[in-house]
Amino acid sequence: MAKIIDQLKTLPQRLLTIMIFLLVWEIAVKAGLLYPSPVPPASSVLGALKDLAFESIFWEHTFVSMQRILSGYALAIIIAVPLGFAVGWSTTLERYLDPLLQTFRQIPLMALFPVFILFFGTGELPCILIIMLAAMWCILLSTISSVQNIDPFLVKTARSVGTSQWDMLRKVVLPSAVPSIFTGMRYAYTDILLVLIAVEMLGVNGGWGIIVSSHEHHGQSHTVMYAILISMAIVGVIVNYIFVALERRLCRWKETIEIT
Amino acid sequence: MDRILETESVTKTYRLGKIDVPVLHGIDLSVKQGEFAAIMGPSGSGKSTLLNIIGCLDRPTSGRVLIDCIDTSTLSDNELAVIRGRKIGFVFQTFNLVARLSAQRNVEMPMIYQDVPRNARVKRARELLTLFGLSDRMDHKPPEMSGGQRQRVALARALANDPALILADEPTGNLDSKTGKEILRILEDLNERGRTILIVTHDHEIAGKCDRIIRLKDGVIET
Ligand SMILES: Nc1ncnc2c1ncn2[C@@H]1O[C@H](COP(=O)(O)OP(=O)(O)OP(=O)(O)O)[C@@H](O)[C@H]1O
Ligand SMILES: [Mg+2]
């Protein structure tokens, strides 16, 4: 609670730079500094943003994109977390799997999209798989490094009281690794957004990518496109805050196994 | 008398990136049931490394460790965990207690992993803490306790599953000399009741009280 009050107190400071940015934008456009580029003034974009908030079609598209993001996250976690634990915990497994993983990671994901369509058709599946892959690397790498960098003092203590391998993973490694797994998920969001929009622009059913590309080419609708971009950024900020809050909460779980 | 512990040409080489750091070079050691032995040697001579290997916290690079005539080199990680849990009690210089748990819960921990039923667990933990003069500190957490009290909790934890062998790595290293003597007194007491104790120490006074001194230098035992 005290934290929330603290945050409210600093809110004017936090918003100040954003206000200045909007003001500079407005003035620059009105003064013709950006001419001949078709950037609309901040005020009309904000107006469009307000209209957008009351348009059900926008929320439907947002819902479609969010569903894809969540499915991608879920699949990525199901695969990357156990894999990350295994690779991070077993040096033998790491030796065998690391070269393969490092190679796969270098493949540009969007190049895989046509291949996925060939294999899985044009439905939701290829789209979700691409998002899953985009999310997976960040989560996998942060899981591996958090397991590898687990406090040796903690591990030694747990081993000395006779913890089995399974209990070690469940009660020691998991609580200490989970906060950084969530950090990995938070970082993954940017990667996800990148492929999500690209994939949706290539024409799947609905989603943010569709509304961005459908407004891009209508001259006077540029304003709407900027409004959509801003709304996506706002959603991103909210997602980020949710993850930060979760990380904080899970850090407390981690503290329960601190050794003195 | 029975040999509770035996090491046969134990070596340990740590690998730091591409560099091999040899620490132990062929340790042959045998400890009889009921012995109270001190391991001494200069800093970096491999005392902790040896104790960790004896306690199955770490595996030797080569050679064998026999605990109670069981060859631990043939055991899986989970089987080693059972040996550690049932036959060995550890005490460290740094206490190594879980900060968020009460003294009693800390002592219960090794019993939880050996599936001791709750009632028996609580009873045993309270008995041990009382034995070590901590009956009024059972619900205190380690950060609220003094070093000597913490080490007594750690000793109680080490004894929870009634292990035959106690391994203590500089257990008095973080304590003043008076508190250190108290801890030593407890160890001597345990030894008189038949428990085998192996203690790493820099303190000649402590070593003087032991049945035997094992001197380690540059990863070999000096004779
Ligand atoms: N995990 C490790 N990785 C690499 N080298 C290690 C590791 N643990 C110990 N060493 C090295 O092994 C050598 C022996 O260390 P060890 O802790 O056994 O010494 P020690 O005799 O217990 O010393 P001290 O009296 O200072 O506690 C040291 O040179 C140390 O740097
Ligand atoms: Mg040492």
Coordinates of C-alpha atoms and ligand atoms in Angstrom, one line a residue:
Chain A
M1 CA 0.0 0.0 0.0
A2 CA 2.8 2.4 1.0
K3 CA 4.4 1.6 -2.3
I4 CA 1.3 2.5 -4.3
I5 CA 1.1 5.9 -2.5
D6 CA 4.8 6.4 -3.2
Q7 CA 4.2 5.7 -6.9
L8 CA 1.2 8.1 -7.0
K9 CA 3.4 10.8 -5.4
T10 CA 6.0 10.5 -8.2
L11 CA 3.3 10.2 -10.9
P12 CA 3.6 13.9 -12.0
Q13 CA 7.4 13.4 -12.5
R14 CA 6.8 10.2 -14.4
L15 CA 4.3 11.8 -16.7
L16 CA 6.3 15.0 -17.2
T17 CA 8.6 13.6 -19.9
I18 CA 5.6 12.1 -21.7
M19 CA 3.8 15.4 -21.7
I20 CA 6.9 17.2 -23.0
F21 CA 7.2 14.7 -25.8
L22 CA 3.6 15.1 -26.8
L23 CA 4.0 18.9 -26.7
V24 CA 7.1 18.8 -28.8
W25 CA 5.4 16.5 -31.3
E26 CA 2.3 18.8 -31.5
I27 CA 4.4 21.9 -32.0
A28 CA 6.7 20.3 -34.5
V29 CA 3.8 19.2 -36.7
K30 CA 1.8 22.5 -36.4
A31 CA 4.9 24.5 -37.2
G32 CA 5.4 22.4 -40.3
L33 CA 8.8 21.2 -39.2
L34 CA 8.0 17.6 -40.2
Y35 CA 6.6 18.6 -43.6
P36 CA 6.2 16.9 -46.1
S37 CA 5.9 13.7 -43.9
P38 CA 2.3 12.8 -43.2
V39 CA 2.7 12.7 -39.4
P40 CA -0.6 13.9 -37.8
P41 CA -0.4 16.2 -34.7
A42 CA -0.4 14.6 -31.3
S43 CA -3.8 16.0 -30.5
S44 CA -5.6 14.3 -33.4
V45 CA -3.8 11.0 -32.6
L46 CA -4.9 11.3 -29.0
G47 CA -8.4 12.0 -30.2
A48 CA -8.3 8.9 -32.4
L49 CA -7.0 6.9 -29.4
K50 CA -10.0 8.0 -27.4
D51 CA -12.4 7.0 -30.2
L52 CA -10.5 3.7 -30.6
A53 CA -11.1 2.9 -26.9
F54 CA -14.9 2.9 -27.6
E55 CA -14.7 0.9 -30.7
S56 CA -15.6 -2.8 -30.1
I57 CA -13.9 -3.9 -33.3
F58 CA -10.5 -2.7 -31.8
W59 CA -11.1 -4.6 -28.7
E60 CA -12.0 -7.7 -30.7
H61 CA -8.7 -7.5 -32.6
T62 CA -6.8 -6.9 -29.3
F63 CA -8.5 -10.0 -27.9
V64 CA -7.4 -12.1 -30.9
S65 CA -3.8 -10.9 -30.6
M66 CA -3.8 -11.4 -26.8
Q67 CA -5.1 -14.9 -27.2
R68 CA -2.2 -15.7 -29.6
I69 CA 0.3 -14.2 -27.2
L70 CA -1.0 -16.1 -24.3
S71 CA -1.0 -19.4 -26.2
G72 CA 2.5 -18.7 -27.4
Y73 CA 3.7 -17.9 -23.9
A74 CA 2.0 -21.0 -22.5
L75 CA 3.6 -23.3 -25.0
A76 CA 7.0 -21.6 -24.7
I77 CA 6.9 -22.1 -20.9
I78 CA 5.8 -25.7 -21.1
I79 CA 8.8 -26.4 -23.4
A80 CA 11.5 -23.9 -22.3
V81 CA 11.3 -24.2 -18.5
P82 CA 11.7 -28.0 -18.2
L83 CA 14.3 -27.9 -20.9
G84 CA 16.1 -25.1 -19.2
F85 CA 16.1 -26.9 -15.9
A86 CA 17.5 -30.0 -17.5
V87 CA 20.2 -28.2 -19.5
G88 CA 21.1 -25.9 -16.6
W89 CA 21.3 -28.7 -14.0
S90 CA 23.1 -31.4 -16.0
T91 CA 26.5 -30.4 -17.5
T92 CA 26.4 -33.5 -19.6
L93 CA 23.1 -32.6 -21.2
E94 CA 24.4 -29.0 -21.7
R95 CA 27.3 -30.4 -23.6
Y96 CA 25.1 -32.3 -26.0
L97 CA 22.3 -29.8 -26.4
D98 CA 24.0 -26.5 -26.4
P99 CA 25.4 -26.5 -29.9
L100 CA 22.0 -27.5 -31.3
L101 CA 20.1 -24.8 -29.4
Q102 CA 22.7 -22.2 -30.3
T103 CA 22.3 -23.1 -34.0
F104 CA 18.5 -23.1 -33.9
R105 CA 18.5 -19.7 -32.2
Q106 CA 20.2 -18.1 -35.1
I107 CA 17.4 -19.0 -37.6
P108 CA 15.4 -15.9 -38.4
L109 CA 11.9 -16.8 -37.3
M110 CA 10.0 -15.0 -40.0
A111 CA 11.8 -17.1 -42.6
L112 CA 10.2 -20.2 -40.9
F113 CA 6.7 -18.9 -41.3
P114 CA 6.1 -20.1 -44.9
V115 CA 7.5 -23.4 -43.9
F116 CA 5.1 -23.6 -41.0
I117 CA 2.1 -22.7 -43.2
L118 CA 3.2 -25.5 -45.6
F119 CA 3.2 -28.0 -42.7
F120 CA 0.3 -26.7 -40.5
G121 CA -2.0 -24.9 -42.9
T122 CA -3.1 -21.3 -42.7
G123 CA -5.0 -21.4 -39.4
E124 CA -3.9 -20.3 -35.9
L125 CA -1.3 -23.0 -35.4
P126 CA 1.6 -21.7 -37.5
C127 CA 1.0 -18.3 -36.0
I128 CA 1.1 -19.5 -32.4
L129 CA 4.1 -21.7 -33.1
I130 CA 6.1 -18.7 -34.4
I131 CA 5.1 -16.7 -31.3
M132 CA 6.1 -19.7 -29.1
L133 CA 9.6 -19.8 -30.8
A134 CA 10.0 -16.1 -30.4
A135 CA 9.2 -16.3 -26.7
M136 CA 11.1 -19.5 -26.1
W137 CA 14.7 -18.3 -26.4
C138 CA 14.5 -15.6 -23.8
I139 CA 12.8 -17.9 -21.4
L140 CA 15.1 -20.8 -22.1
L141 CA 18.3 -18.8 -21.7
S142 CA 17.1 -17.1 -18.5
T143 CA 16.1 -20.5 -17.1
I144 CA 19.4 -22.1 -17.9
S145 CA 21.4 -19.2 -16.5
S146 CA 19.4 -19.0 -13.3
V147 CA 19.8 -22.7 -12.7
Q148 CA 23.5 -22.6 -13.4
N149 CA 24.0 -19.5 -11.2
I150 CA 22.1 -20.9 -8.3
D151 CA 23.9 -20.1 -5.0
P152 CA 26.3 -22.9 -4.3
F153 CA 26.1 -22.2 -0.6
L154 CA 22.3 -22.9 -0.8
V155 CA 22.9 -26.1 -2.8
K156 CA 25.5 -27.4 -0.4
T157 CA 23.3 -26.7 2.6
A158 CA 20.3 -28.5 1.0
R159 CA 22.5 -31.4 0.0
S160 CA 23.9 -31.7 3.5
V161 CA 20.5 -32.3 5.0
G162 CA 19.9 -35.2 2.6
T163 CA 17.7 -33.6 -0.1
S164 CA 17.0 -35.9 -3.0
Q165 CA 17.6 -34.7 -6.6
W166 CA 13.8 -34.3 -7.1
D167 CA 13.3 -32.3 -3.9
M168 CA 16.4 -30.3 -4.8
L169 CA 14.8 -29.3 -8.1
R170 CA 11.4 -28.6 -6.6
K171 CA 12.2 -27.0 -3.3
V172 CA 15.5 -25.3 -3.9
V173 CA 16.2 -24.7 -7.6
L174 CA 12.7 -23.8 -8.6
P175 CA 12.1 -21.1 -6.0
S176 CA 15.5 -19.6 -6.7
A177 CA 15.1 -19.7 -10.5
V178 CA 11.5 -18.6 -10.9
P179 CA 12.0 -14.8 -10.5
S180 CA 14.5 -14.8 -13.3
I181 CA 12.3 -17.0 -15.4
F182 CA 9.7 -14.3 -15.2
T183 CA 12.3 -11.7 -16.1
G184 CA 12.9 -13.8 -19.2
M185 CA 9.2 -13.9 -20.0
R186 CA 9.1 -10.1 -19.6
Y187 CA 11.9 -9.6 -22.1
A188 CA 10.3 -12.1 -24.4
Y189 CA 7.3 -9.9 -24.8
T190 CA 9.2 -7.5 -27.2
D191 CA 10.3 -10.5 -29.3
I192 CA 6.8 -11.8 -29.4
L193 CA 5.3 -8.5 -30.5
L194 CA 7.7 -8.2 -33.3
V195 CA 6.8 -11.6 -34.9
L196 CA 3.1 -11.2 -33.9
I197 CA 2.6 -8.1 -35.9
A198 CA 4.6 -9.4 -38.8
V199 CA 2.7 -12.6 -38.9
E200 CA -0.6 -10.9 -38.6
M201 CA 0.2 -8.4 -41.3
L202 CA 0.9 -11.4 -43.6
G203 CA -2.8 -12.1 -43.4
V204 CA -4.2 -14.3 -40.7
N205 CA -7.6 -13.8 -39.2
G206 CA -7.8 -10.6 -37.2
G207 CA -5.4 -9.2 -34.7
W208 CA -3.4 -6.0 -34.3
G209 CA -1.3 -6.6 -37.3
I210 CA -4.4 -6.6 -39.5
I211 CA -5.6 -3.3 -38.2
V212 CA -2.2 -1.7 -38.5
S213 CA -1.8 -2.7 -42.1
S214 CA -5.4 -1.9 -43.1
H215 CA -4.9 1.7 -41.9
E216 CA -1.4 2.1 -43.2
H217 CA -2.4 2.7 -46.8
H218 CA -5.5 4.8 -46.4
G219 CA -4.0 8.3 -46.5
Q220 CA -6.3 10.0 -44.1
S221 CA -6.4 7.1 -41.6
H222 CA -2.7 7.5 -40.7
T223 CA -4.0 9.1 -37.5
V224 CA -5.8 5.9 -36.6
M225 CA -2.6 3.8 -37.3
Y226 CA -0.6 6.0 -34.9
A227 CA -3.3 5.6 -32.3
I228 CA -3.2 1.8 -32.7
L229 CA 0.6 1.8 -32.3
I230 CA 0.3 3.9 -29.1
S231 CA -2.4 1.6 -27.8
M232 CA -0.1 -1.3 -28.4
A233 CA 2.6 0.4 -26.4
I234 CA 0.2 1.1 -23.6
V235 CA -0.7 -2.6 -23.5
G236 CA 3.0 -3.4 -23.5
V237 CA 3.6 -1.1 -20.5
I238 CA 0.7 -2.8 -18.6
V239 CA 2.1 -6.3 -19.4
N240 CA 5.5 -5.1 -18.2
Y241 CA 4.1 -3.9 -14.9
I242 CA 2.2 -7.1 -14.4
F243 CA 5.5 -9.1 -14.9
V244 CA 7.4 -6.7 -12.6
A245 CA 4.8 -7.2 -9.9
L246 CA 4.9 -11.0 -10.3
E247 CA 8.7 -10.9 -10.1
R248 CA 8.6 -9.0 -6.9
R249 CA 6.1 -11.4 -5.4
L250 CA 8.1 -14.4 -6.4
C251 CA 11.3 -12.9 -5.1
R252 CA 9.7 -13.2 -1.7
W253 CA 9.3 -16.9 -2.3
K254 CA 13.0 -17.0 -3.1
E255 CA 13.8 -15.3 0.2
T256 CA 12.1 -18.1 2.1
I257 CA 15.1 -20.3 1.3
E258 CA 17.8 -17.9 2.2
I259 CA 20.6 -19.4 4.2
T260 CA 22.5 -17.7 7.1
Chain B
M1 CA 36.9 -52.1 15.7
D2 CA 34.8 -51.4 12.6
R3 CA 35.9 -48.9 10.0
I4 CA 33.2 -46.4 9.5
L5 CA 35.1 -44.5 6.9
E6 CA 37.7 -45.3 4.4
T7 CA 39.2 -43.5 1.4
E8 CA 41.3 -45.2 -1.3
S9 CA 43.6 -43.0 -3.4
V10 CA 41.1 -40.2 -3.6
T11 CA 42.0 -37.4 -5.9
K12 CA 40.2 -34.2 -6.8
T13 CA 40.8 -31.9 -9.7
Y14 CA 38.7 -28.9 -10.2
R15 CA 38.2 -27.7 -13.7
L16 CA 38.1 -24.0 -14.1
G17 CA 37.4 -23.4 -17.8
K18 CA 40.3 -25.1 -19.6
I19 CA 42.6 -25.1 -16.6
D20 CA 42.8 -28.1 -14.3
V21 CA 43.3 -27.3 -10.6
P22 CA 44.5 -30.4 -8.8
V23 CA 43.6 -30.2 -5.1
L24 CA 43.9 -33.7 -3.7
H25 CA 46.5 -36.2 -4.8
G26 CA 45.7 -39.7 -3.6
I27 CA 44.3 -39.6 -0.1
D28 CA 44.3 -42.9 1.8
L29 CA 42.5 -42.5 5.1
S30 CA 40.7 -44.8 7.4
V31 CA 38.7 -43.8 10.5
K32 CA 37.4 -46.2 13.1
Q33 CA 34.0 -46.2 14.7
G34 CA 34.0 -44.0 17.7
E35 CA 37.2 -42.0 16.7
F36 CA 37.5 -38.3 17.2
A37 CA 39.9 -37.1 14.6
A38 CA 41.1 -33.6 13.6
I39 CA 42.1 -32.6 10.1
M40 CA 44.7 -29.8 10.1
G41 CA 46.7 -28.0 7.5
P42 CA 47.4 -24.7 5.9
S43 CA 44.7 -22.7 4.1
G44 CA 44.1 -24.0 0.6
S45 CA 45.5 -27.5 1.4
G46 CA 42.3 -29.1 0.5
K47 CA 40.7 -29.8 3.9
S48 CA 37.2 -28.7 3.0
T49 CA 37.5 -30.4 -0.3
L50 CA 38.4 -33.7 1.4
L51 CA 35.6 -33.3 4.0
N52 CA 33.0 -32.6 1.2
I53 CA 34.1 -35.7 -0.6
I54 CA 34.0 -37.8 2.6
G55 CA 30.5 -36.5 3.2
C56 CA 29.4 -37.4 -0.3
L57 CA 28.6 -33.7 -1.0
D58 CA 31.0 -34.0 -3.9
R59 CA 32.4 -36.9 -5.9
P60 CA 36.2 -37.6 -6.1
T61 CA 37.8 -37.3 -9.5
S62 CA 39.2 -40.8 -8.9
G63 CA 39.5 -43.2 -6.0
R64 CA 36.8 -44.5 -3.7
V65 CA 35.1 -43.5 -0.5
L66 CA 33.6 -46.2 1.7
I67 CA 31.1 -45.2 4.3
D68 CA 30.2 -48.0 6.7
C69 CA 31.8 -50.4 4.1
I70 CA 29.4 -49.1 1.4
D71 CA 31.4 -48.1 -1.8
T72 CA 29.8 -44.7 -2.5
S73 CA 31.4 -44.5 -6.0
T74 CA 28.8 -47.0 -7.3
L75 CA 25.8 -45.1 -5.9
S76 CA 23.5 -42.8 -7.8
D77 CA 23.0 -39.2 -6.8
N78 CA 19.8 -40.1 -5.0
E79 CA 21.4 -43.0 -3.2
L80 CA 24.1 -40.6 -2.0
A81 CA 21.5 -38.3 -0.8
V82 CA 20.1 -41.1 1.4
I83 CA 23.6 -41.8 2.8
R84 CA 24.1 -38.1 3.6
G85 CA 20.7 -37.9 5.2
R86 CA 20.9 -41.0 7.4
K87 CA 24.6 -41.7 8.1
I88 CA 26.2 -38.3 8.1
G89 CA 25.7 -35.1 10.0
F90 CA 27.3 -31.9 8.8
V91 CA 28.3 -28.8 10.7
F92 CA 29.8 -25.8 8.9
Q93 CA 31.7 -22.8 10.0
T94 CA 29.0 -20.6 8.5
F95 CA 26.1 -22.4 10.3
N96 CA 24.1 -22.7 7.1
L97 CA 20.7 -22.5 8.6
V98 CA 17.5 -21.4 6.7
A99 CA 16.9 -17.8 7.8
R100 CA 13.2 -17.8 7.5
L101 CA 12.6 -21.0 9.6
S102 CA 12.5 -21.4 13.3
A103 CA 15.2 -23.3 15.1
Q104 CA 12.8 -26.2 15.5
R105 CA 11.9 -26.3 11.8
N106 CA 15.6 -26.1 10.9
V107 CA 16.3 -29.2 13.0
E108 CA 13.3 -31.0 11.5
M109 CA 14.6 -30.5 8.0
P110 CA 16.8 -33.6 7.6
M111 CA 14.0 -35.7 9.1
I112 CA 11.5 -34.3 6.6
Y113 CA 13.7 -35.7 3.8
Q114 CA 13.8 -39.1 5.4
D115 CA 10.0 -39.1 5.8
V116 CA 10.0 -39.2 9.6
P117 CA 6.4 -38.7 10.7
R118 CA 5.5 -35.2 11.9
N119 CA 5.0 -36.0 15.6
A120 CA 8.2 -37.9 15.9
R121 CA 10.0 -35.2 14.1
V122 CA 8.8 -32.4 16.3
K123 CA 9.6 -34.5 19.4
R124 CA 13.1 -35.3 18.3
A125 CA 13.8 -31.7 17.3
R126 CA 12.6 -30.3 20.7
E127 CA 14.6 -33.0 22.6
L128 CA 17.8 -32.1 20.7
L129 CA 17.4 -28.3 21.2
T130 CA 16.7 -28.8 24.9
L131 CA 19.7 -31.0 25.2
F132 CA 21.8 -28.2 23.8
G133 CA 20.3 -25.6 26.1
L134 CA 18.0 -24.0 23.6
S135 CA 14.6 -24.9 25.1
D136 CA 13.6 -21.2 25.2
R137 CA 14.8 -20.5 21.7
M138 CA 12.9 -23.2 19.7
D139 CA 10.7 -20.7 17.9
H140 CA 13.4 -18.1 17.2
K141 CA 14.8 -17.7 13.8
P142 CA 18.6 -17.8 13.1
P143 CA 19.0 -14.1 12.5
E144 CA 17.6 -13.5 16.0
M145 CA 20.3 -15.8 17.6
S146 CA 23.9 -15.4 18.5
G147 CA 26.7 -17.4 16.7
G148 CA 27.0 -19.9 19.5
Q149 CA 23.2 -20.5 19.5
R150 CA 23.1 -20.8 15.8
Q151 CA 25.9 -23.4 15.8
R152 CA 24.1 -25.4 18.5
V153 CA 21.0 -25.4 16.3
A154 CA 23.2 -26.6 13.4
L155 CA 24.6 -29.3 15.7
A156 CA 21.0 -30.4 16.6
R157 CA 20.2 -30.5 12.9
A158 CA 23.3 -32.6 12.2
L159 CA 22.1 -35.1 14.8
A160 CA 18.5 -35.2 13.8
N161 CA 18.6 -38.5 12.0
D162 CA 21.1 -40.0 14.5
P163 CA 24.0 -40.3 12.1
A164 CA 27.0 -42.4 13.0
L165 CA 29.5 -39.9 11.5
I166 CA 29.7 -36.1 12.2
L167 CA 31.7 -34.0 9.8
A168 CA 32.5 -30.5 11.1
D169 CA 34.3 -28.0 8.9
E170 CA 35.8 -25.4 11.3
P171 CA 32.7 -25.4 13.5
T172 CA 34.3 -22.9 15.9
G173 CA 35.8 -20.7 13.2
N174 CA 33.2 -17.9 13.5
L175 CA 32.9 -18.1 17.3
D176 CA 34.8 -16.4 20.1
S177 CA 37.0 -18.8 22.1
K178 CA 34.6 -19.2 25.0
T179 CA 31.6 -20.1 22.7
G180 CA 34.0 -22.3 20.7
K181 CA 34.9 -24.3 23.8
E182 CA 31.2 -24.8 24.5
I183 CA 30.7 -26.3 21.0
L184 CA 33.8 -28.4 21.4
R185 CA 32.5 -29.6 24.8
I186 CA 29.3 -30.8 23.0
L187 CA 31.3 -32.6 20.3
E188 CA 33.4 -34.3 23.0
D189 CA 30.2 -35.4 24.7
L190 CA 28.8 -36.8 21.5
N191 CA 32.1 -38.7 20.9
E192 CA 32.0 -40.2 24.4
R193 CA 28.6 -41.6 23.6
G194 CA 30.2 -43.4 20.6
R195 CA 29.7 -41.1 17.7
T196 CA 32.6 -40.8 15.2
I197 CA 33.7 -37.2 14.6
L198 CA 35.9 -35.7 12.0
I199 CA 36.7 -32.0 12.6
V200 CA 38.6 -29.6 10.4
T201 CA 40.3 -27.0 12.6
H202 CA 43.1 -24.4 12.7
D203 CA 43.0 -24.5 16.5
H204 CA 45.8 -26.5 18.2
E205 CA 43.9 -26.6 21.5
I206 CA 41.0 -28.3 19.8
A207 CA 43.2 -30.6 17.9
G208 CA 45.0 -31.5 21.1
K209 CA 41.7 -32.9 22.5
C210 CA 41.3 -35.3 19.5
D211 CA 42.4 -38.9 19.4
R212 CA 44.3 -38.3 16.2
I213 CA 45.5 -35.5 14.0
I214 CA 45.5 -35.9 10.2
R215 CA 47.8 -33.4 8.7
L216 CA 47.1 -32.3 5.1
K217 CA 49.5 -30.3 3.0
D218 CA 49.2 -29.6 -0.7
G219 CA 46.6 -32.2 -1.1
V220 CA 48.5 -35.1 0.5
I221 CA 48.5 -36.5 4.0
E222 CA 51.7 -35.9 5.9
T223 CA 52.9 -38.8 8.0
Ligands
LIG1 N1 34.6 -25.3 -6.4 C1 35.9 -25.1 -6.6 N2 36.3 -24.8 -7.8 C2 37.6 -24.6 -8.1 N3 38.6 -24.6 -7.2 C3 38.2 -24.9 -5.9 C4 36.8 -25.1 -5.5 N4 36.8 -25.4 -4.2 C5 38.0 -25.3 -3.8 N5 38.9 -25.0 -4.8 C6 40.4 -24.8 -4.6 O1 40.9 -26.0 -4.0 C7 41.9 -25.6 -3.1 C8 41.6 -26.2 -1.7 O2 40.4 -25.6 -1.2 P1 39.8 -26.0 0.2 O3 38.6 -25.2 0.4 O4 39.6 -27.5 0.3 O5 40.9 -25.6 1.2 P2 41.0 -25.6 2.8 O6 42.1 -26.4 3.2 O7 39.6 -25.9 3.3 O8 41.3 -24.1 3.1 P3 40.8 -23.2 4.3 O9 41.6 -23.6 5.5 O10 41.1 -21.8 3.9 O11 39.3 -23.4 4.5 C9 42.0 -24.1 -3.1 O12 43.1 -23.8 -3.9 C10 40.7 -23.7 -3.8 O13 41.0 -22.5 -4.5
MG2 MG 38.1 -24.9 4.3

